[in-house]
């Protein structure tokens, strides 16, 4: 048997899990660029060096974003990946597609690109991996004709993304899919024509389980919650306990604020509404007995991001509760105020969380016109004070 040209990659096909190498080999059987992609990757592993470089700006007519230019650093050796640009296609909220729509998308991509896709990674987008500069416009035109649009890239609003919410999930406190659809429509210009110092991401999870990982992965996280108190059905509680469910260990003992107590004499789950921080654990553990409150909306968290300039940040509370119902006027207005402030004050490649660290939460709140509230403290024991501005202090005597 002939010696394999990619022994190091082949190693990644061993083991119990699906392998991206196997998929790339399937594409390589049809496309020369996928073959060069494999060979270049093998060389990268061997040399312990990446061989991709950024090039000039590439894109399609009328759009500043949505395409990420990629070029091989070894074009003589791997001519078929000399240009290997990524196309970001805006996904459907909740990631629901008909097989027909997916097939049609793939047909276009087989025609103009490598055939390789990466569905819904951290950005949420449908990522189409690898095409030439020449093929970008006709590829986009055909996708556009079929009803697809590009997502965000560069220093602008990135493709908003959210959890499946009400489409599948009884925990949903807001309609995350509708919100994502509408926020995407409303801020089209900010997505397609990036003009800010750096990226800005909006993600929405319809409850605090945060399946969209919005608190960790977005600058502006919309997390469904409720303002009244959660609802307990004591009969259903008794059913769980009767069935051998360890309510003490799994529910009472795990409540972060000790808001729950099980009265074994009365067989009742007692609840101190004042102390509940709406973490979702008791609801997740016994969904038939405990339900979210009825007065629903969302908490807005600001500043989440992965490393790069400073370390990774988890978003922290900016608005403890706001209603999130169509037509979303209040929340869109908040997004506009924040992104305008960001545009004006951030340094190049500085995320909003870093900007807030640099200038201070007090100044940021003043800049966007929000009144300070105790819930906005990011790490309560580390920095529990928001200072009054000199001109706001009323002097007596
Ligand atoms: C009944 C008596 C006391 C009560 C109710 C009390 C209450 C508190 C509370 C509520 C905090 C804030 C905790 C937090 O950050 O969440 C605190 C922190 C603190 N207390 Fe007390 N305290 C008492 C006695 C004392 C005494 C006797 C001292 C020193 C002689 C003291 C020194 C401190 C210090 C230094 C902190 C700051 C700790 C930190 O920020 O990590 N406390 N106290
Ligand atoms: C020069 C004198 C003092 C300095 C430099 C000082 C400094 C500090 C600092 C830096 C903090 C933490 C603030 C923060 O977390 O942002 C603190 C908290 C505290 N200090 Fe002092 N302190 C002084 C005197 C005192 C005295 C005389 C007392 C009480 C008799 C006191 C009681 C406390 C308490 C109870 C807290 C905790 C407040 C809380 O976390 O809720 N301090 N102090
Ligand atoms: S974040 Fe909450 S509402 Fe959304 S899918 Fe997850 S559990 Fe359901
Ligand atoms: S939602 Fe969380 S904080 Fe509230 S009672 Fe249940 S476990 Fe406790």
Short mmCIF file of C-alpha atoms and ligand atoms in Angstrom, two decimals:
data_model
loop_
_atom_site.label_atom_id
_atom_site.label_comp_id
_atom_site.label_asym_id
_atom_site.label_seq_id
_atom_site.Cartn_x
_atom_site.Cartn_y
_atom_site.Cartn_z
CA UNK A 1 0.00 0.00 0.00
CA UNK A 2 1.25 3.47 -0.81
CA UNK A 3 2.56 5.52 2.08
CA UNK A 4 -0.05 8.01 3.30
CA UNK A 5 0.81 11.64 2.58
CA UNK A 6 -0.86 12.73 5.81
CA UNK A 7 0.22 10.38 8.61
CA UNK A 8 -0.26 12.93 11.37
CA UNK A 9 -3.78 13.81 10.22
CA UNK A 10 -4.62 10.12 9.87
CA UNK A 11 -3.94 9.76 13.58
CA UNK A 12 -6.91 12.05 14.23
CA UNK A 13 -9.24 9.53 12.61
CA UNK A 14 -8.56 6.96 15.29
CA UNK A 15 -10.82 6.74 18.32
CA UNK A 16 -14.51 6.66 18.97
CA UNK A 17 -15.52 10.10 17.76
CA UNK A 18 -16.35 11.49 14.33
CA UNK A 19 -13.28 13.05 12.81
CA UNK A 20 -13.07 16.32 10.88
CA UNK A 21 -10.20 14.72 8.96
CA UNK A 22 -12.52 12.02 7.60
CA UNK A 23 -14.91 14.72 6.40
CA UNK A 24 -12.10 16.73 4.84
CA UNK A 25 -10.88 13.62 3.01
CA UNK A 26 -14.37 13.11 1.58
CA UNK A 27 -14.30 16.68 0.28
CA UNK A 28 -10.75 16.18 -1.01
CA UNK A 29 -11.94 13.28 -3.18
CA UNK A 30 -14.00 15.86 -5.10
CA UNK A 31 -12.09 19.10 -4.77
CA UNK A 32 -8.48 20.04 -5.34
CA UNK A 33 -8.68 22.85 -2.78
CA UNK A 34 -9.79 20.45 -0.03
CA UNK A 35 -6.82 18.22 -0.91
CA UNK A 36 -4.40 21.13 -0.65
CA UNK A 37 -6.08 22.10 2.60
CA UNK A 38 -5.29 18.66 4.04
CA UNK A 39 -1.71 18.73 2.78
CA UNK A 40 -1.06 22.21 4.14
CA UNK A 41 -2.51 21.18 7.51
CA UNK A 42 -0.25 18.14 7.63
CA UNK A 43 2.74 20.40 7.01
CA UNK A 44 1.51 22.79 9.76
CA UNK A 45 1.38 19.94 12.24
CA UNK A 46 4.83 18.78 11.18
CA UNK A 47 6.40 22.25 11.38
CA UNK A 48 4.24 23.33 14.36
CA UNK A 49 3.37 26.52 12.45
CA UNK A 50 0.13 27.83 11.01
CA UNK A 51 0.32 28.65 7.31
CA UNK A 52 -2.62 31.01 6.93
CA UNK A 53 -2.30 34.75 6.54
CA UNK A 54 -4.70 37.65 6.39
CA UNK A 55 -4.66 39.44 3.09
CA UNK A 56 -6.33 42.49 1.64
CA UNK A 57 -9.98 43.17 2.30
CA UNK A 58 -12.26 40.93 0.26
CA UNK A 59 -16.01 41.04 0.12
CA UNK A 60 -19.12 41.38 -1.99
CA UNK A 61 -20.82 44.47 -3.36
CA UNK A 62 -22.57 46.65 -0.80
CA UNK A 63 -21.24 44.69 2.17
CA UNK A 64 -18.31 45.52 4.43
CA UNK A 65 -18.54 42.30 6.39
CA UNK A 66 -19.53 38.67 6.11
CA UNK A 67 -16.43 37.41 4.29
CA UNK A 68 -13.14 36.68 5.99
CA UNK A 69 -10.17 36.85 3.66
CA UNK A 70 -7.73 33.96 3.99
CA UNK A 71 -4.61 33.22 1.96
CA UNK A 72 -2.09 30.44 2.10
CA UNK A 73 1.35 31.49 3.24
CA UNK A 74 2.74 28.83 0.88
CA UNK A 75 0.87 29.47 -2.39
CA UNK A 76 3.56 27.83 -4.55
CA UNK A 77 3.33 24.59 -2.65
CA UNK A 78 -0.46 24.66 -2.23
CA UNK A 79 -1.80 26.63 -5.22
CA UNK A 80 -5.41 25.51 -4.73
CA UNK A 81 -5.66 27.23 -1.36
CA UNK A 82 -3.83 30.37 -2.50
CA UNK A 83 -7.11 32.13 -1.79
CA UNK A 84 -9.34 30.31 0.66
CA UNK A 85 -11.89 32.82 1.98
CA UNK A 86 -14.55 32.04 4.54
CA UNK A 87 -18.14 33.08 3.92
CA UNK A 88 -20.35 33.65 6.95
CA UNK A 89 -24.00 33.01 6.22
CA UNK A 90 -26.55 34.29 8.72
CA UNK A 91 -28.19 31.27 10.36
CA UNK A 92 -31.88 30.93 11.11
CA UNK A 93 -32.79 31.67 14.77
CA UNK A 94 -32.88 28.40 16.71
CA UNK A 95 -31.10 26.65 13.83
CA UNK A 96 -34.25 25.16 12.30
CA UNK A 97 -33.99 24.30 8.59
CA UNK A 98 -35.76 22.12 6.13
CA UNK A 99 -33.50 19.50 4.54
CA UNK A 100 -34.44 21.11 1.23
CA UNK A 101 -32.99 24.45 2.32
CA UNK A 102 -29.77 22.81 3.52
CA UNK A 103 -29.38 20.83 0.31
CA UNK A 104 -29.86 23.90 -1.76
CA UNK A 105 -27.27 25.78 0.33
CA UNK A 106 -24.79 22.94 -0.11
CA UNK A 107 -25.37 22.80 -3.87
CA UNK A 108 -24.32 26.42 -4.15
CA UNK A 109 -21.31 25.81 -1.95
CA UNK A 110 -20.26 22.74 -3.93
CA UNK A 111 -20.43 24.88 -7.02
CA UNK A 112 -18.39 27.85 -5.77
CA UNK A 113 -16.41 26.68 -2.76
CA UNK A 114 -14.64 23.75 -1.11
CA UNK A 115 -17.84 22.00 -0.05
CA UNK A 116 -16.66 22.18 3.57
CA UNK A 117 -18.95 23.79 6.11
CA UNK A 118 -18.88 24.42 9.83
CA UNK A 119 -22.39 24.73 11.17
CA UNK A 120 -22.98 26.99 14.16
CA UNK A 121 -19.71 27.31 16.02
CA UNK A 122 -19.11 30.13 18.49
CA UNK A 123 -20.41 32.81 16.16
CA UNK A 124 -23.62 30.93 15.41
CA UNK A 125 -23.29 31.48 11.66
CA UNK A 126 -23.27 28.86 8.93
CA UNK A 127 -19.58 28.97 8.04
CA UNK A 128 -18.68 28.12 4.46
CA UNK A 129 -14.97 27.36 4.42
CA UNK A 130 -12.84 28.24 1.48
CA UNK A 131 -13.40 29.91 -1.85
CA UNK A 132 -11.52 32.16 -4.25
CA UNK A 133 -11.84 35.94 -4.58
CA UNK A 134 -13.31 35.47 -8.03
CA UNK A 135 -16.04 33.13 -6.83
CA UNK A 136 -17.22 35.31 -3.92
CA UNK A 137 -19.64 37.54 -5.80
CA UNK A 138 -21.37 34.83 -7.87
CA UNK A 139 -21.59 32.64 -4.76
CA UNK A 140 -23.18 35.44 -2.75
CA UNK A 141 -25.53 36.33 -5.61
CA UNK A 142 -26.81 32.76 -5.78
CA UNK A 143 -27.18 32.47 -2.01
CA UNK A 144 -28.96 35.79 -1.97
CA UNK A 145 -31.28 34.63 -4.74
CA UNK A 146 -32.17 31.65 -2.54
CA UNK A 147 -33.01 33.89 0.40
CA UNK A 148 -29.81 33.63 2.44
CA UNK A 149 -27.89 36.62 3.73
CA UNK A 150 -24.40 37.16 5.10
CA UNK A 151 -23.63 37.44 8.81
CA UNK A 152 -21.31 39.84 10.59
CA UNK A 153 -17.53 40.10 10.75
CA UNK A 154 -14.96 42.77 11.61
CA UNK A 155 -15.62 45.79 13.82
CA UNK A 156 -19.38 45.83 13.76
CA UNK A 157 -22.41 44.00 15.05
CA UNK A 158 -21.87 40.27 14.76
CA UNK A 159 -24.65 37.89 13.76
CA UNK A 160 -27.04 37.83 16.73
CA UNK A 161 -27.59 34.34 18.09
CA UNK A 162 -29.90 32.69 20.61
CA UNK A 163 -31.28 29.51 22.13
CA UNK A 164 -34.26 27.57 20.71
CA UNK A 165 -36.47 29.12 23.38
CA UNK A 166 -40.20 28.79 22.99
CA UNK A 167 -39.89 26.57 19.93
CA UNK A 168 -38.88 23.62 22.09
CA UNK A 169 -38.33 24.61 25.67
CA UNK A 170 -40.76 24.98 28.55
CA UNK A 171 -38.28 27.09 30.51
CA UNK A 172 -38.32 29.95 28.02
CA UNK A 173 -39.28 33.23 29.67
CA UNK A 174 -39.01 35.27 26.47
CA UNK A 175 -39.26 34.50 22.77
CA UNK A 176 -35.53 34.29 22.04
CA UNK A 177 -36.05 33.25 18.42
CA UNK A 178 -38.32 36.19 17.63
CA UNK A 179 -36.03 38.59 19.45
CA UNK A 180 -32.97 37.36 17.50
CA UNK A 181 -34.87 37.60 14.22
CA UNK A 182 -35.99 41.15 14.96
CA UNK A 183 -32.70 42.44 16.37
CA UNK A 184 -30.99 41.08 13.24
CA UNK A 185 -33.47 42.91 10.99
CA UNK A 186 -33.34 46.14 13.00
CA UNK A 187 -29.53 46.39 13.00
CA UNK A 188 -28.88 45.22 9.41
CA UNK A 189 -26.72 48.21 8.64
CA UNK A 190 -24.53 47.65 11.70
CA UNK A 191 -24.06 44.00 10.68
CA UNK A 192 -23.30 44.51 7.01
CA UNK A 193 -21.30 47.73 7.20
CA UNK A 194 -18.98 47.37 10.21
CA UNK A 195 -17.76 50.80 11.37
CA UNK A 196 -17.01 50.33 15.08
CA UNK A 197 -13.65 50.05 16.86
CA UNK A 198 -14.17 46.31 17.29
CA UNK A 199 -16.75 43.52 17.28
CA UNK A 200 -19.97 43.68 19.30
CA UNK A 201 -22.02 40.54 19.95
CA UNK A 202 -25.63 40.15 21.03
CA UNK A 203 -26.84 36.74 22.20
CA UNK A 204 -30.08 35.73 23.84
CA UNK A 205 -30.94 32.80 26.10
CA UNK A 206 -34.56 32.59 27.12
CA UNK A 207 -33.70 31.49 30.68
CA UNK A 208 -30.73 31.49 33.04
CA UNK A 209 -29.64 28.00 31.94
CA UNK A 210 -28.09 30.05 29.14
CA UNK A 211 -27.86 27.43 26.40
CA UNK A 212 -26.59 30.11 24.00
CA UNK A 213 -23.71 30.78 26.45
CA UNK A 214 -24.63 34.44 26.10
CA UNK A 215 -23.06 35.55 29.40
CA UNK A 216 -19.65 34.21 28.39
CA UNK A 217 -19.77 34.81 24.66
CA UNK A 218 -21.51 38.10 24.07
CA UNK A 219 -20.92 41.75 24.81
CA UNK A 220 -24.67 42.22 25.29
CA UNK A 221 -26.41 39.19 26.78
CA UNK A 222 -30.19 38.99 27.04
CA UNK A 223 -31.14 36.38 29.64
CA UNK A 224 -34.79 35.49 30.17
CA UNK A 225 -36.00 35.68 33.79
CA UNK A 226 -39.02 36.70 35.89
CA UNK A 227 -39.75 39.44 38.37
CA UNK A 228 -42.48 37.85 40.53
CA UNK A 229 -41.72 34.60 42.36
CA UNK A 230 -41.38 31.07 41.02
CA UNK A 231 -44.38 28.74 41.33
CA UNK A 232 -44.36 25.54 43.37
CA UNK A 233 -46.93 22.77 43.00
CA UNK A 234 -46.78 20.95 46.37
CA UNK A 235 -48.65 17.88 45.09
CA UNK A 236 -46.05 17.46 42.35
CA UNK A 237 -43.29 17.95 44.95
CA UNK A 238 -44.76 15.05 46.97
CA UNK A 239 -44.82 12.92 43.82
CA UNK A 240 -41.09 13.49 43.30
CA UNK A 241 -40.29 12.66 46.94
CA UNK A 242 -42.51 9.59 46.89
CA UNK A 243 -40.62 8.37 43.85
CA UNK A 244 -37.35 8.39 45.81
CA UNK A 245 -36.06 11.77 44.54
CA UNK A 246 -33.43 13.18 46.93
CA UNK A 247 -34.91 16.64 47.31
CA UNK A 248 -32.56 17.55 50.16
CA UNK A 249 -29.41 16.80 48.24
CA UNK A 250 -30.41 17.85 44.74
CA UNK A 251 -32.65 20.83 45.35
CA UNK A 252 -32.53 22.26 48.88
CA UNK A 253 -28.79 21.74 49.35
CA UNK A 254 -27.97 23.17 45.90
CA UNK A 255 -29.94 26.41 46.21
CA UNK A 256 -27.14 29.02 46.19
CA UNK A 257 -28.99 31.38 48.55
CA UNK A 258 -30.64 28.79 50.82
CA UNK A 259 -34.06 30.00 49.78
CA UNK A 260 -35.56 26.52 49.94
CA UNK A 261 -36.37 24.19 52.81
CA UNK A 262 -38.14 20.85 52.80
CA UNK A 263 -40.64 20.37 55.62
CA UNK A 264 -40.70 16.60 55.92
CA UNK A 265 -43.59 16.58 58.42
CA UNK A 266 -45.89 18.47 56.04
CA UNK A 267 -44.13 17.09 52.93
CA UNK A 268 -43.88 20.63 51.59
CA UNK A 269 -41.18 22.63 49.85
CA UNK A 270 -40.96 25.96 51.67
CA UNK A 271 -39.68 28.91 49.69
CA UNK A 272 -38.29 32.28 50.71
CA UNK A 273 -39.03 34.39 47.62
CA UNK A 274 -36.95 37.35 48.86
CA UNK A 275 -33.78 35.30 48.70
CA UNK A 276 -34.27 33.55 45.37
CA UNK A 277 -31.73 34.69 42.75
CA UNK A 278 -33.57 32.84 39.95
CA UNK A 279 -30.65 30.51 39.17
CA UNK A 280 -32.95 27.81 37.67
CA UNK A 281 -31.52 24.85 39.61
CA UNK A 282 -34.70 23.85 41.46
CA UNK A 283 -36.68 24.23 38.22
CA UNK A 284 -34.19 22.12 36.26
CA UNK A 285 -34.20 19.42 38.93
CA UNK A 286 -37.97 19.11 39.35
CA UNK A 287 -39.60 20.75 36.32
CA UNK A 288 -43.01 19.26 37.03
CA UNK A 289 -43.14 20.80 40.52
CA UNK A 290 -41.34 24.12 40.16
CA UNK A 291 -42.00 26.61 37.37
CA UNK A 292 -40.71 30.07 36.46
CA UNK A 293 -42.70 33.12 37.55
CA UNK A 294 -45.36 34.67 35.32
CA UNK A 295 -44.11 38.27 35.08
CA UNK A 296 -41.39 37.53 32.58
CA UNK A 297 -38.72 39.55 30.83
CA UNK A 298 -34.94 39.57 30.75
CA UNK A 299 -31.84 40.62 32.60
CA UNK A 300 -29.25 42.36 30.41
CA UNK A 301 -25.61 41.56 31.03
CA UNK A 302 -22.74 43.55 29.56
CA UNK A 303 -19.10 42.85 28.72
CA UNK A 304 -18.76 39.07 28.17
CA UNK A 305 -15.91 38.06 25.86
CA UNK A 306 -13.08 35.63 25.17
CA UNK A 307 -9.45 36.71 25.82
CA UNK A 308 -7.25 38.53 23.20
CA UNK A 309 -6.45 41.97 24.67
CA UNK A 310 -7.42 41.35 28.30
CA UNK A 311 -8.52 38.08 29.91
CA UNK A 312 -11.87 36.36 29.32
CA UNK A 313 -14.79 38.21 30.93
CA UNK A 314 -18.17 36.92 32.03
CA UNK A 315 -20.86 39.51 31.42
CA UNK A 316 -22.22 41.33 34.42
CA UNK A 317 -25.65 42.74 35.15
CA UNK A 318 -26.47 46.02 33.48
CA UNK A 319 -30.26 45.94 33.70
CA UNK A 320 -31.67 43.57 36.36
CA UNK A 321 -35.04 43.30 34.63
CA UNK A 322 -36.71 44.67 31.56
CA UNK A 323 -39.68 43.56 29.50
CA UNK A 324 -38.66 42.02 26.18
CA UNK A 325 -41.77 42.01 24.01
CA UNK A 326 -42.23 42.89 20.34
CA UNK A 327 -41.60 45.49 18.93
CA UNK A 328 -38.64 45.61 21.37
CA UNK A 329 -38.40 49.42 21.32
CA UNK A 330 -36.86 49.77 24.77
CA UNK A 331 -34.17 47.14 24.32
CA UNK A 332 -33.25 48.29 20.79
CA UNK A 333 -32.89 51.81 22.16
CA UNK A 334 -30.53 50.49 24.86
CA UNK A 335 -28.45 48.65 22.23
CA UNK A 336 -28.20 51.86 20.18
CA UNK A 337 -27.13 53.97 23.16
CA UNK A 338 -24.47 51.44 24.14
CA UNK A 339 -23.07 50.88 20.66
CA UNK A 340 -22.96 54.63 19.96
CA UNK A 341 -21.02 55.12 23.17
CA UNK A 342 -18.77 52.19 22.24
CA UNK A 343 -18.16 53.63 18.78
CA UNK A 344 -17.17 56.98 20.23
CA UNK A 345 -15.04 55.91 23.21
CA UNK A 346 -13.45 52.50 22.60
CA UNK A 347 -9.88 52.21 21.35
CA UNK A 348 -9.28 50.07 18.27
CA UNK A 349 -9.68 46.36 19.17
CA UNK A 350 -11.07 47.17 22.62
CA UNK A 351 -14.26 45.32 23.59
CA UNK A 352 -17.03 47.03 25.54
CA UNK A 353 -16.12 45.09 28.72
CA UNK A 354 -12.54 46.35 28.50
CA UNK A 355 -13.74 49.88 27.82
CA UNK A 356 -15.87 49.75 30.98
CA UNK A 357 -12.90 48.49 33.01
CA UNK A 358 -10.78 51.31 31.66
CA UNK A 359 -13.18 54.21 32.22
CA UNK A 360 -15.16 52.83 35.16
CA UNK A 361 -18.76 51.62 35.37
CA UNK A 362 -19.94 54.99 36.77
CA UNK A 363 -18.74 56.89 33.72
CA UNK A 364 -20.14 54.27 31.35
CA UNK A 365 -23.58 54.42 32.99
CA UNK A 366 -23.54 58.20 32.79
CA UNK A 367 -22.55 57.98 29.12
CA UNK A 368 -25.45 55.74 28.18
CA UNK A 369 -27.94 57.38 30.56
CA UNK A 370 -28.65 54.54 33.02
CA UNK A 371 -29.14 55.05 36.76
CA UNK A 372 -26.75 53.00 38.92
CA UNK A 373 -28.33 50.06 40.75
CA UNK A 374 -26.84 47.63 43.28
CA UNK A 375 -27.20 44.68 40.88
CA UNK A 376 -24.72 46.28 38.47
CA UNK A 377 -21.75 45.49 40.68
CA UNK A 378 -19.63 42.96 38.77
CA UNK A 379 -17.82 41.43 41.75
CA UNK A 380 -19.62 42.67 44.86
CA UNK A 381 -16.89 41.94 47.36
CA UNK A 382 -14.15 43.44 45.24
CA UNK A 383 -15.63 46.78 44.29
CA UNK A 384 -18.93 47.52 45.93
CA UNK A 385 -19.08 51.25 45.29
CA UNK A 386 -20.32 53.49 42.54
CA UNK A 387 -19.22 57.04 43.26
CA UNK A 388 -21.44 60.06 43.08
CA UNK A 389 -20.51 62.68 40.57
CA UNK A 390 -19.55 66.01 42.15
CA UNK A 391 -22.36 67.93 40.41
CA UNK A 392 -25.00 65.43 41.55
CA UNK A 393 -24.30 65.89 45.27
CA UNK A 394 -26.85 68.13 46.97
CA UNK A 395 -25.01 70.21 49.52
CA UNK A 396 -26.66 71.10 52.83
CA UNK A 397 -25.62 74.08 54.96
C1 LIG B 1 -22.28 41.69 64.64
C2 LIG B 1 -21.19 42.21 64.14
C3 LIG B 1 -20.87 42.38 62.68
C4 LIG B 1 -21.68 42.37 61.61
C5 LIG B 1 -23.20 42.18 61.54
C6 LIG B 1 -20.85 42.59 60.45
C7 LIG B 1 -21.34 42.65 59.13
C8 LIG B 1 -20.53 42.71 58.04
C9 LIG B 1 -20.99 42.61 56.70
C10 LIG B 1 -22.44 42.44 56.28
C11 LIG B 1 -19.91 42.70 55.89
C12 LIG B 1 -19.93 42.63 54.37
C13 LIG B 1 -19.67 41.25 53.93
C14 LIG B 1 -19.66 41.16 52.45
O1 LIG B 1 -18.76 41.71 51.78
O2 LIG B 1 -20.55 40.50 51.91
C15 LIG B 1 -18.76 42.85 56.71
C16 LIG B 1 -17.50 42.92 56.24
C17 LIG B 1 -16.41 43.23 57.04
N1 LIG B 1 -16.43 43.32 58.42
FE1 LIG B 1 -17.97 42.98 59.63
N2 LIG B 1 -19.58 42.72 60.84
C18 LIG B 1 -19.53 42.60 62.20
C19 LIG B 1 -18.44 42.68 63.00
C20 LIG B 1 -17.19 43.04 62.55
C21 LIG B 1 -16.05 43.33 63.40
C22 LIG B 1 -16.07 43.22 64.93
C23 LIG B 1 -15.02 43.68 62.61
C24 LIG B 1 -13.61 44.09 62.94
C25 LIG B 1 -13.16 44.40 64.13
C26 LIG B 1 -15.50 43.61 61.24
C27 LIG B 1 -14.75 43.89 60.12
C28 LIG B 1 -15.18 43.70 58.83
C29 LIG B 1 -14.32 43.86 57.67
C30 LIG B 1 -12.86 44.28 57.67
C31 LIG B 1 -15.10 43.53 56.55
C32 LIG B 1 -14.68 43.53 55.08
C33 LIG B 1 -14.38 42.16 54.65
C34 LIG B 1 -14.12 42.13 53.18
O3 LIG B 1 -14.42 43.10 52.44
O4 LIG B 1 -13.65 41.08 52.70
N3 LIG B 1 -16.81 43.22 61.27
N4 LIG B 1 -19.17 42.85 58.01
C1 LIG B 2 -7.29 54.61 57.56
C2 LIG B 2 -8.25 53.83 57.97
C3 LIG B 2 -8.98 52.87 57.11
C4 LIG B 2 -8.74 52.47 55.84
C5 LIG B 2 -7.63 52.87 54.91
C6 LIG B 2 -9.79 51.53 55.47
C7 LIG B 2 -9.87 50.91 54.24
C8 LIG B 2 -10.89 50.09 53.88
C9 LIG B 2 -11.05 49.49 52.62
C10 LIG B 2 -10.07 49.65 51.45
C11 LIG B 2 -12.17 48.77 52.63
C12 LIG B 2 -12.74 47.93 51.50
C13 LIG B 2 -13.50 48.79 50.58
C14 LIG B 2 -13.85 48.04 49.37
O1 LIG B 2 -14.07 46.81 49.44
O2 LIG B 2 -13.93 48.65 48.30
C15 LIG B 2 -12.75 48.89 53.91
C16 LIG B 2 -13.92 48.29 54.27
C17 LIG B 2 -14.37 48.31 55.57
N1 LIG B 2 -13.86 49.02 56.59
FE1 LIG B 2 -12.26 50.20 56.57
N2 LIG B 2 -10.62 51.38 56.53
C18 LIG B 2 -10.16 52.19 57.52
C19 LIG B 2 -10.71 52.34 58.75
C20 LIG B 2 -11.77 51.60 59.23
C21 LIG B 2 -12.29 51.62 60.58
C22 LIG B 2 -11.74 52.51 61.69
C23 LIG B 2 -13.32 50.75 60.63
C24 LIG B 2 -14.27 50.35 61.76
C25 LIG B 2 -14.10 50.70 63.03
C26 LIG B 2 -13.47 50.17 59.32
C27 LIG B 2 -14.43 49.25 58.97
C28 LIG B 2 -14.60 48.75 57.72
C29 LIG B 2 -15.65 47.83 57.38
C30 LIG B 2 -16.72 47.23 58.30
C31 LIG B 2 -15.51 47.57 56.02
C32 LIG B 2 -16.39 46.63 55.21
C33 LIG B 2 -17.52 47.28 54.52
C34 LIG B 2 -18.27 46.28 53.66
O3 LIG B 2 -17.62 45.47 52.94
O4 LIG B 2 -19.49 46.30 53.64
N3 LIG B 2 -12.51 50.71 58.50
N4 LIG B 2 -11.96 49.69 54.68
S1 LIG B 3 -31.57 28.79 27.68
FE1 LIG B 3 -33.34 28.13 28.87
S2 LIG B 3 -35.07 28.56 27.53
FE2 LIG B 3 -33.27 28.53 26.22
S3 LIG B 3 -33.17 26.43 25.49
FE3 LIG B 3 -31.85 26.57 27.31
S4 LIG B 3 -33.15 25.90 29.00
FE4 LIG B 3 -34.50 26.40 27.29
S1 LIG B 4 -34.23 29.34 41.39
FE1 LIG B 4 -32.21 28.99 42.32
S2 LIG B 4 -32.08 30.61 43.90
FE2 LIG B 4 -34.25 30.41 43.36
S3 LIG B 4 -35.05 28.94 44.85
FE3 LIG B 4 -34.49 27.77 43.02
S4 LIG B 4 -32.41 27.05 43.44
FE4 LIG B 4 -32.84 28.71 44.88
#
